[in-house]
CSV table of C-alpha atoms and ligand atoms in Angstrom, one decimal:
chain,number,residue,atom,x,y,z
R,127,MET,CA,-17.7,62.3,201.4
R,128,SER,CA,-20.3,63.7,199.0
R,129,LYS,CA,-20.2,62.4,195.4
R,130,LEU,CA,-21.5,65.8,194.3
R,131,CYS,CA,-19.4,68.6,192.7
R,132,LEU,CA,-20.9,72.0,192.4
R,133,GLY,CA,-20.5,73.6,189.0
R,134,THR,CA,-20.2,77.4,188.7
R,135,VAL,CA,-20.9,78.4,185.1
R,136,GLN,CA,-24.3,79.5,186.4
R,137,PHE,CA,-22.6,81.9,188.8
R,138,GLY,CA,-20.4,83.6,186.1
R,139,MET,CA,-22.8,84.1,183.2
R,140,LYS,CA,-26.4,83.6,182.1
R,141,TYR,CA,-26.8,79.9,181.4
R,142,GLY,CA,-29.3,77.0,181.1
R,143,VAL,CA,-31.8,75.9,178.4
R,144,ASN,CA,-34.7,76.9,180.7
R,145,ASN,CA,-33.1,79.5,183.0
R,146,ALA,CA,-36.1,79.6,185.4
R,147,LEU,CA,-34.5,82.5,187.2
R,148,GLY,CA,-34.3,84.5,184.0
R,149,ARG,CA,-31.0,85.9,185.1
R,150,GLN,CA,-27.6,85.1,186.6
R,151,PRO,CA,-27.8,84.8,190.4
R,152,ASP,CA,-26.1,87.8,192.1
R,153,LYS,CA,-23.0,87.5,194.4
R,154,GLU,CA,-25.0,87.2,197.6
R,155,GLU,CA,-27.2,84.4,196.2
R,156,CYS,CA,-24.1,82.6,194.9
R,157,TYR,CA,-22.4,82.9,198.3
R,158,GLU,CA,-25.5,81.5,200.0
R,159,ILE,CA,-25.4,78.6,197.6
R,160,ILE,CA,-21.7,77.9,198.2
R,161,GLU,CA,-22.2,78.2,202.0
R,162,LYS,CA,-25.0,75.7,202.0
R,163,ALA,CA,-23.1,73.3,199.7
R,164,LEU,CA,-20.1,73.4,202.1
R,165,ASN,CA,-22.3,72.9,205.2
R,166,SER,CA,-23.8,69.9,203.4
R,167,GLY,CA,-20.6,68.0,202.7
R,168,ILE,CA,-19.8,69.3,199.2
R,169,SER,CA,-16.0,70.0,199.0
R,170,CYS,CA,-15.5,70.0,195.2
R,171,PHE,CA,-16.2,72.9,192.8
R,172,ASP,CA,-15.9,73.0,189.0
R,173,THR,CA,-15.1,76.3,187.3
R,174,ALA,CA,-13.2,77.7,184.3
R,175,SER,CA,-11.6,80.8,183.0
R,176,ALA,CA,-14.3,80.9,180.3
R,177,TYR,CA,-17.1,81.1,182.9
R,178,GLY,CA,-17.3,84.9,183.0
R,179,THR,CA,-16.9,86.2,186.6
R,180,ALA,CA,-17.1,82.7,188.3
R,181,GLU,CA,-13.3,82.3,189.2
R,182,SER,CA,-13.1,85.8,190.7
R,183,LEU,CA,-16.4,85.2,192.6
R,184,LEU,CA,-14.9,82.0,194.1
R,185,GLY,CA,-11.7,83.9,194.8
R,186,GLU,CA,-13.5,86.5,196.9
R,187,PHE,CA,-15.5,84.0,198.9
R,188,SER,CA,-14.1,83.6,202.4
R,189,TRP,CA,-13.3,79.9,202.7
R,190,GLY,CA,-11.9,80.3,206.1
R,191,ARG,CA,-9.8,77.2,207.1
R,192,LEU,CA,-11.5,75.0,204.4
R,193,THR,CA,-9.4,73.8,201.4
R,194,PRO,CA,-12.0,72.9,198.8
R,195,HIS,CA,-11.0,70.9,195.7
R,196,ILE,CA,-11.3,73.5,193.0
R,197,ILE,CA,-11.0,72.4,189.4
R,198,SER,CA,-10.5,75.1,186.7
R,199,LYS,CA,-10.0,74.9,182.9
R,200,LEU,CA,-7.7,76.3,180.3
R,201,SER,CA,-9.3,78.8,178.0
R,202,PRO,CA,-10.1,77.2,174.6
R,203,GLU,CA,-8.3,80.1,172.9
R,204,CYS,CA,-4.9,79.2,174.5
R,205,PRO,CA,-2.1,79.1,171.8
R,206,ASN,CA,0.0,75.9,171.4
R,207,ASP,CA,2.7,77.3,173.7
R,208,ASP,CA,3.7,75.9,177.1
R,209,LYS,CA,4.6,79.4,178.5
R,210,ALA,CA,1.1,80.6,177.5
R,211,VAL,CA,-0.4,77.7,179.5
R,212,ALA,CA,1.7,78.6,182.6
R,213,MET,CA,0.5,82.2,182.3
R,214,LYS,CA,-3.1,81.1,182.0
R,215,ILE,CA,-2.8,78.9,185.1
R,216,ARG,CA,-1.2,81.7,187.1
R,217,LYS,CA,-4.0,84.1,186.1
R,218,SER,CA,-6.6,81.5,187.3
R,219,LEU,CA,-4.8,81.0,190.6
R,220,GLN,CA,-4.7,84.8,191.0
R,221,ARG,CA,-8.5,85.2,190.4
R,222,LEU,CA,-9.2,82.3,192.7
R,223,SER,CA,-6.8,83.6,195.4
R,224,LEU,CA,-5.1,80.2,195.5
R,225,THR,CA,-1.4,79.0,195.3
R,226,LYS,CA,-2.4,75.5,194.0
R,227,LEU,CA,-5.4,74.0,192.2
R,228,TYR,CA,-6.7,70.6,192.9
R,229,GLY,CA,-7.4,70.1,189.2
R,230,TYR,CA,-6.8,71.8,185.9
R,231,MET,CA,-8.4,70.6,182.7
R,232,LEU,CA,-8.2,71.4,179.0
R,233,HIS,CA,-11.6,72.9,178.1
R,234,ARG,CA,-11.4,71.4,174.6
R,235,GLY,CA,-10.5,67.7,173.8
R,236,ALA,CA,-8.6,68.7,170.6
R,237,ASP,CA,-5.9,70.4,172.7
R,238,MET,CA,-4.7,67.0,173.8
R,239,GLN,CA,-3.0,66.9,170.3
R,240,LYS,CA,-1.0,70.1,171.0
R,241,ASP,CA,2.3,68.9,172.4
R,242,ALA,CA,3.3,72.4,173.8
R,243,VAL,CA,0.0,72.8,175.6
R,244,MET,CA,0.3,69.3,177.1
R,245,ALA,CA,3.9,70.1,178.0
R,246,GLY,CA,2.7,73.2,179.8
R,247,MET,CA,0.1,71.2,181.7
R,248,VAL,CA,2.6,68.5,182.8
R,249,ALA,CA,5.1,71.2,183.8
R,250,ALA,CA,2.4,73.0,186.0
R,251,LYS,CA,1.9,69.7,187.8
R,252,GLU,CA,5.7,69.2,188.3
R,253,GLN,CA,6.0,72.8,189.6
R,254,GLY,CA,3.1,72.1,192.1
R,255,LEU,CA,0.7,74.6,190.7
R,256,VAL,CA,-1.9,71.9,190.2
R,257,GLU,CA,-2.3,68.5,191.8
R,258,LYS,CA,-4.1,66.7,188.9
R,259,ILE,CA,-4.4,67.5,185.2
R,260,GLY,CA,-6.9,66.4,182.7
R,261,VAL,CA,-9.5,67.2,180.0
R,262,SER,CA,-13.2,68.0,179.7
R,263,ILE,CA,-14.6,66.3,176.7
R,264,TYR,CA,-17.6,66.5,174.4
R,265,GLU,CA,-17.2,63.4,172.2
R,266,PRO,CA,-16.7,59.7,173.1
R,267,GLU,CA,-13.6,59.5,170.8
R,268,GLU,CA,-12.0,62.2,173.0
R,269,ALA,CA,-12.9,60.3,176.1
R,270,LEU,CA,-11.3,57.1,174.9
R,271,GLN,CA,-8.2,59.0,173.8
R,272,ALA,CA,-7.9,60.6,177.3
R,273,VAL,CA,-8.4,57.3,179.1
R,274,ASP,CA,-5.3,55.9,177.4
R,275,ASP,CA,-3.2,59.0,177.9
R,276,ASN,CA,-1.0,58.5,181.0
R,277,ARG,CA,-0.5,62.2,181.4
R,278,VAL,CA,-4.2,62.6,182.2
R,279,ASP,CA,-5.4,62.1,185.8
R,280,ILE,CA,-9.0,63.5,185.6
R,281,ILE,CA,-11.7,63.5,182.8
R,282,GLN,CA,-15.0,65.4,182.7
R,283,ILE,CA,-17.7,63.8,180.6
R,284,PRO,CA,-21.3,64.8,179.6
R,285,TYR,CA,-23.5,62.0,181.0
R,286,ASN,CA,-27.3,61.5,181.6
R,287,VAL,CA,-30.1,59.0,181.2
R,288,LEU,CA,-30.6,59.8,177.5
R,289,ASP,CA,-26.8,59.7,176.6
R,290,LYS,CA,-25.5,56.1,176.5
R,291,ARG,CA,-22.6,56.8,174.1
R,292,LEU,CA,-19.8,56.3,176.8
R,293,ASP,CA,-21.5,53.2,178.2
R,294,LYS,CA,-21.6,51.6,174.8
R,295,ALA,CA,-17.9,52.6,174.2
R,296,GLY,CA,-16.8,50.7,177.3
R,297,PHE,CA,-15.4,54.0,178.7
R,298,PHE,CA,-16.1,53.4,182.4
R,299,VAL,CA,-14.3,50.0,182.5
R,300,LYS,CA,-11.2,51.4,180.8
R,301,ALA,CA,-11.2,54.5,183.0
R,302,LYS,CA,-11.4,52.4,186.2
R,303,LYS,CA,-8.6,50.1,184.9
R,304,ASN,CA,-6.4,53.2,184.2
R,305,ASN,CA,-7.2,54.9,187.5
R,306,LYS,CA,-8.8,58.0,186.0
R,307,GLU,CA,-10.9,60.2,188.2
R,308,ILE,CA,-14.2,60.7,186.4
R,309,TYR,CA,-16.4,63.8,186.7
R,310,ALA,CA,-19.9,63.6,185.0
R,311,ARG,CA,-21.8,66.8,184.1
R,312,SER,CA,-25.2,67.5,182.5
R,313,SER,CA,-27.2,65.0,184.6
R,314,PHE,CA,-30.2,67.3,183.9
R,315,LEU,CA,-29.0,67.9,180.3
R,316,GLN,CA,-28.7,71.6,181.2
R,317,GLY,CA,-32.3,71.4,182.5
R,318,LEU,CA,-34.0,69.9,179.5
R,319,LEU,CA,-34.8,66.6,181.3
R,320,LEU,CA,-36.7,68.6,183.9
R,321,MET,CA,-38.9,70.6,181.5
R,322,LYS,CA,-42.5,69.8,180.5
R,323,PRO,CA,-42.2,67.6,177.4
R,324,ASP,CA,-44.1,70.1,175.2
R,325,GLU,CA,-41.9,73.0,176.4
R,326,ALA,CA,-38.8,70.8,175.8
R,327,GLU,CA,-40.1,70.0,172.3
R,328,LYS,CA,-40.4,73.7,171.5
R,329,ARG,CA,-36.8,74.3,172.7
R,330,VAL,CA,-35.2,71.2,171.2
R,331,PRO,CA,-37.3,69.6,168.3
R,332,GLN,CA,-37.9,65.9,168.6
R,333,SER,CA,-36.9,65.8,172.3
R,334,GLY,CA,-40.4,65.9,173.7
R,335,ARG,CA,-41.2,62.2,173.3
R,336,PHE,CA,-37.9,61.2,175.0
R,337,ILE,CA,-38.5,63.6,177.9
R,338,ALA,CA,-42.1,62.3,178.2
R,339,GLU,CA,-41.0,58.7,178.3
R,340,PHE,CA,-38.2,59.4,180.8
R,341,GLN,CA,-40.6,61.3,183.1
R,342,THR,CA,-43.3,58.6,182.8
R,343,ILE,CA,-40.9,55.8,183.8
R,344,ALA,CA,-39.6,57.9,186.7
R,345,LYS,CA,-43.2,58.7,187.9
R,346,ALA,CA,-44.2,55.0,187.7
R,347,GLN,CA,-41.3,54.2,190.0
R,348,GLY,CA,-42.1,57.0,192.4
R,349,TYR,CA,-39.5,59.6,191.4
R,350,THR,CA,-39.6,63.1,190.2
R,351,PRO,CA,-37.7,64.0,187.0
R,352,THR,CA,-35.0,65.8,189.1
R,353,GLU,CA,-34.6,62.9,191.4
R,354,ALA,CA,-34.4,60.2,188.6
R,355,ALA,CA,-32.0,62.3,186.5
R,356,MET,CA,-29.5,62.9,189.3
R,357,LEU,CA,-29.8,59.4,190.8
R,358,TYR,CA,-29.1,57.9,187.4
R,359,SER,CA,-25.6,59.5,187.4
R,360,LEU,CA,-25.1,59.0,191.2
R,361,CYS,CA,-25.7,55.3,190.8
R,362,ASN,CA,-23.0,54.8,188.1
R,363,GLU,CA,-20.0,53.3,190.0
R,364,GLY,CA,-17.7,54.4,187.2
R,365,ILE,CA,-18.4,58.1,188.1
R,366,ASP,CA,-16.4,59.6,191.0
R,367,TYR,CA,-18.1,63.0,191.0
R,368,VAL,CA,-21.4,64.3,189.6
R,369,VAL,CA,-21.0,67.9,188.5
R,370,PHE,CA,-24.3,69.8,188.7
R,371,GLY,CA,-25.3,73.4,188.3
R,372,VAL,CA,-28.0,75.5,190.1
R,373,GLU,CA,-29.3,79.0,189.8
R,374,THR,CA,-31.1,79.1,193.2
R,375,LEU,CA,-30.6,78.0,196.8
R,376,GLY,CA,-33.9,76.1,196.5
R,377,GLN,CA,-32.6,74.0,193.6
R,378,LEU,CA,-29.4,73.2,195.6
R,379,VAL,CA,-31.4,72.1,198.7
R,380,MET,CA,-33.6,69.9,196.5
R,381,ASN,CA,-30.5,68.3,194.8
R,382,LEU,CA,-28.8,67.8,198.1
R,383,SER,CA,-31.7,65.8,199.5
R,384,ILE,CA,-31.7,63.5,196.4
R,385,GLN,CA,-28.4,61.9,197.4
R,386,LYS,CA,-30.1,60.1,200.3
R,387,LYS,CA,-32.3,58.1,197.8
R,388,VAL,CA,-29.4,56.4,196.0
R,389,ASP,CA,-29.8,53.0,197.8
R,390,GLY,CA,-33.5,52.6,196.8
R,391,PHE,CA,-32.9,53.5,193.2
R,392,SER,CA,-31.2,50.3,191.9
R,393,SER,CA,-34.3,48.7,190.2
R,394,CYS,CA,-35.2,52.0,188.5
R,395,TYR,CA,-31.6,52.4,187.5
R,396,LYS,CA,-31.5,49.0,185.8
R,397,ASP,CA,-34.7,50.0,183.9
R,398,PHE,CA,-33.1,53.2,182.6
R,399,ARG,CA,-30.0,51.3,181.6
R,400,ARG,CA,-32.1,49.3,179.1
R,401,PHE,CA,-33.9,52.4,177.6
R,402,PHE,CA,-32.8,55.3,175.4
R,403,LEU,CA,-30.0,53.4,173.7
R,404,ASP,CA,-30.0,55.4,170.5
R,405,VAL,CA,-31.2,59.0,171.2
R,406,PRO,CA,-30.2,61.3,168.3
R,407,ARG,CA,-27.1,63.5,168.8
R,408,GLU,CA,-29.2,66.6,168.0
R,409,ILE,CA,-31.0,66.0,171.3
R,410,ILE,CA,-28.1,64.9,173.6
R,411,VAL,CA,-25.4,67.3,172.4
R,412,PRO,CA,-26.4,70.9,173.7
R,413,SER,CA,-24.0,72.6,171.3
R,414,LEU,CA,-26.2,71.3,168.4
R,415,TRP,CA,-29.3,72.9,169.9
R,416,ARG,CA,-30.5,75.9,167.9
Z,792,NAP,N1,-17.3,71.6,178.8
Z,792,NAP,C1,-17.4,71.7,180.0
Z,792,NAP,O1,-16.5,71.6,180.8
Z,792,NAP,C2,-18.8,72.0,180.7
Z,792,NAP,C3,-19.9,72.2,179.9
Z,792,NAP,C4,-21.1,72.5,180.5
Z,792,NAP,C5,-21.1,72.5,181.9
Z,792,NAP,N2,-20.0,72.3,182.6
Z,792,NAP,C6,-20.0,72.3,184.1
Z,792,NAP,O2,-21.1,71.6,184.6
Z,792,NAP,C7,-21.9,72.3,185.5
Z,792,NAP,C8,-23.4,71.9,185.4
Z,792,NAP,O3,-23.9,72.4,184.2
Z,792,NAP,P1,-24.6,71.4,183.2
Z,792,NAP,O4,-24.6,72.0,181.9
Z,792,NAP,O5,-24.1,70.1,183.3
Z,792,NAP,O6,-26.1,71.4,183.8
Z,792,NAP,P2,-27.0,70.4,184.5
Z,792,NAP,O7,-26.5,70.1,185.8
Z,792,NAP,O8,-27.3,69.3,183.6
Z,792,NAP,O9,-28.3,71.3,184.6
Z,792,NAP,C9,-28.2,72.5,185.3
Z,792,NAP,C10,-29.5,73.3,185.1
Z,792,NAP,O10,-30.6,72.5,185.5
Z,792,NAP,C11,-31.6,73.3,186.2
Z,792,NAP,N3,-31.7,72.8,187.6
Z,792,NAP,C12,-30.8,72.3,188.4
Z,792,NAP,N4,-31.3,71.9,189.6
Z,792,NAP,C13,-32.6,72.0,189.4
Z,792,NAP,C14,-33.7,71.6,190.3
Z,792,NAP,N5,-33.5,71.1,191.5
Z,792,NAP,N6,-34.9,71.9,189.8
Z,792,NAP,C15,-35.1,72.5,188.6
Z,792,NAP,N7,-34.1,72.8,187.7
Z,792,NAP,C16,-32.9,72.6,188.2
Z,792,NAP,C17,-31.0,74.7,186.2
Z,792,NAP,O11,-31.4,75.3,185.0
Z,792,NAP,P3,-32.8,76.2,185.0
Z,792,NAP,O12,-33.0,76.8,186.3
Z,792,NAP,O13,-32.4,77.1,183.9
Z,792,NAP,O14,-33.8,75.2,184.6
Z,792,NAP,C18,-29.5,74.5,186.0
Z,792,NAP,O15,-28.9,75.5,185.3
Z,792,NAP,C19,-21.6,73.8,185.1
Z,792,NAP,O16,-21.9,74.6,186.2
Z,792,NAP,C20,-20.2,73.7,184.7
Z,792,NAP,O17,-19.4,73.8,185.9
Z,792,NAP,C21,-18.8,72.1,182.1
């Protein structure tokens, strides 16, 4: 079973810090990418009602006899009302042409405080509309709250070689102990880790030296930035799925081939665990990028 989960925000709207394609891939390109992913052992797809046309696009894809694990997310605008949650889930199921979702997450950690929203999520699971419920977080505090919440089955986290916040908080040990299924996104930091350092510096001030150091260490150990960035997340045993995004079939094919290099990456992995222990938030939190 592949540890990769294909993210779909790139399919539903213009996205990415670099956006090499300069546009959103069209439906035919998206279906080529999904087809190739399925034929390469990927059976898990991450989407959300907030990702533009992504849910409908997945809903119109002919999956045939396959029953992929599709995870969607509650719109951040949802009122604190369990009936509103039920309506939102049914709308997502409709767009996805599904009767049941493998997973449904809050798209905002703060919604864990909303009793009626959480009651709606739990009720949807009891009614068999979703198999697992959870939350997609941005901040370590939210991750630690979710890990101790026994209503939560699945948690999506931002994670990459420059972002050691969750390692330092002991998140992965707690998550394993509490049987949470962990999905890690942003291995490429939305593409920033793969950019030329001076280009990254223009886009995210102060990031250039960290990108340069990361790429120098990777090169010294015989890895490209794309390989090292994805392998770093794939090697973390506390992560069940690595959620990644692509705009082109070429990017997908490259990322698929990287999985085969996991075994040889352990010494480089140990090195990267020792570096980048205190990278400023302004660099590792995309919502803070200007
Ligand atoms: N709060 C949330 O729940 C949340 C937030 C963000 C994302 N997500 C999910 O996570 C998925 C992944 O998004 P992410 O933000 O985490 O991005 P990511 O995987 O860190 O980076 C994806 C970007 O990297 C670039 N890229 C990917 N493969 C490449 C390759 N082989 N060579 C060169 N460039 C490559 C592409 O951007 P360019 O072509 O533009 O360089 C792509 O858009 C999304 O689709 C979505 O499903 C969830």
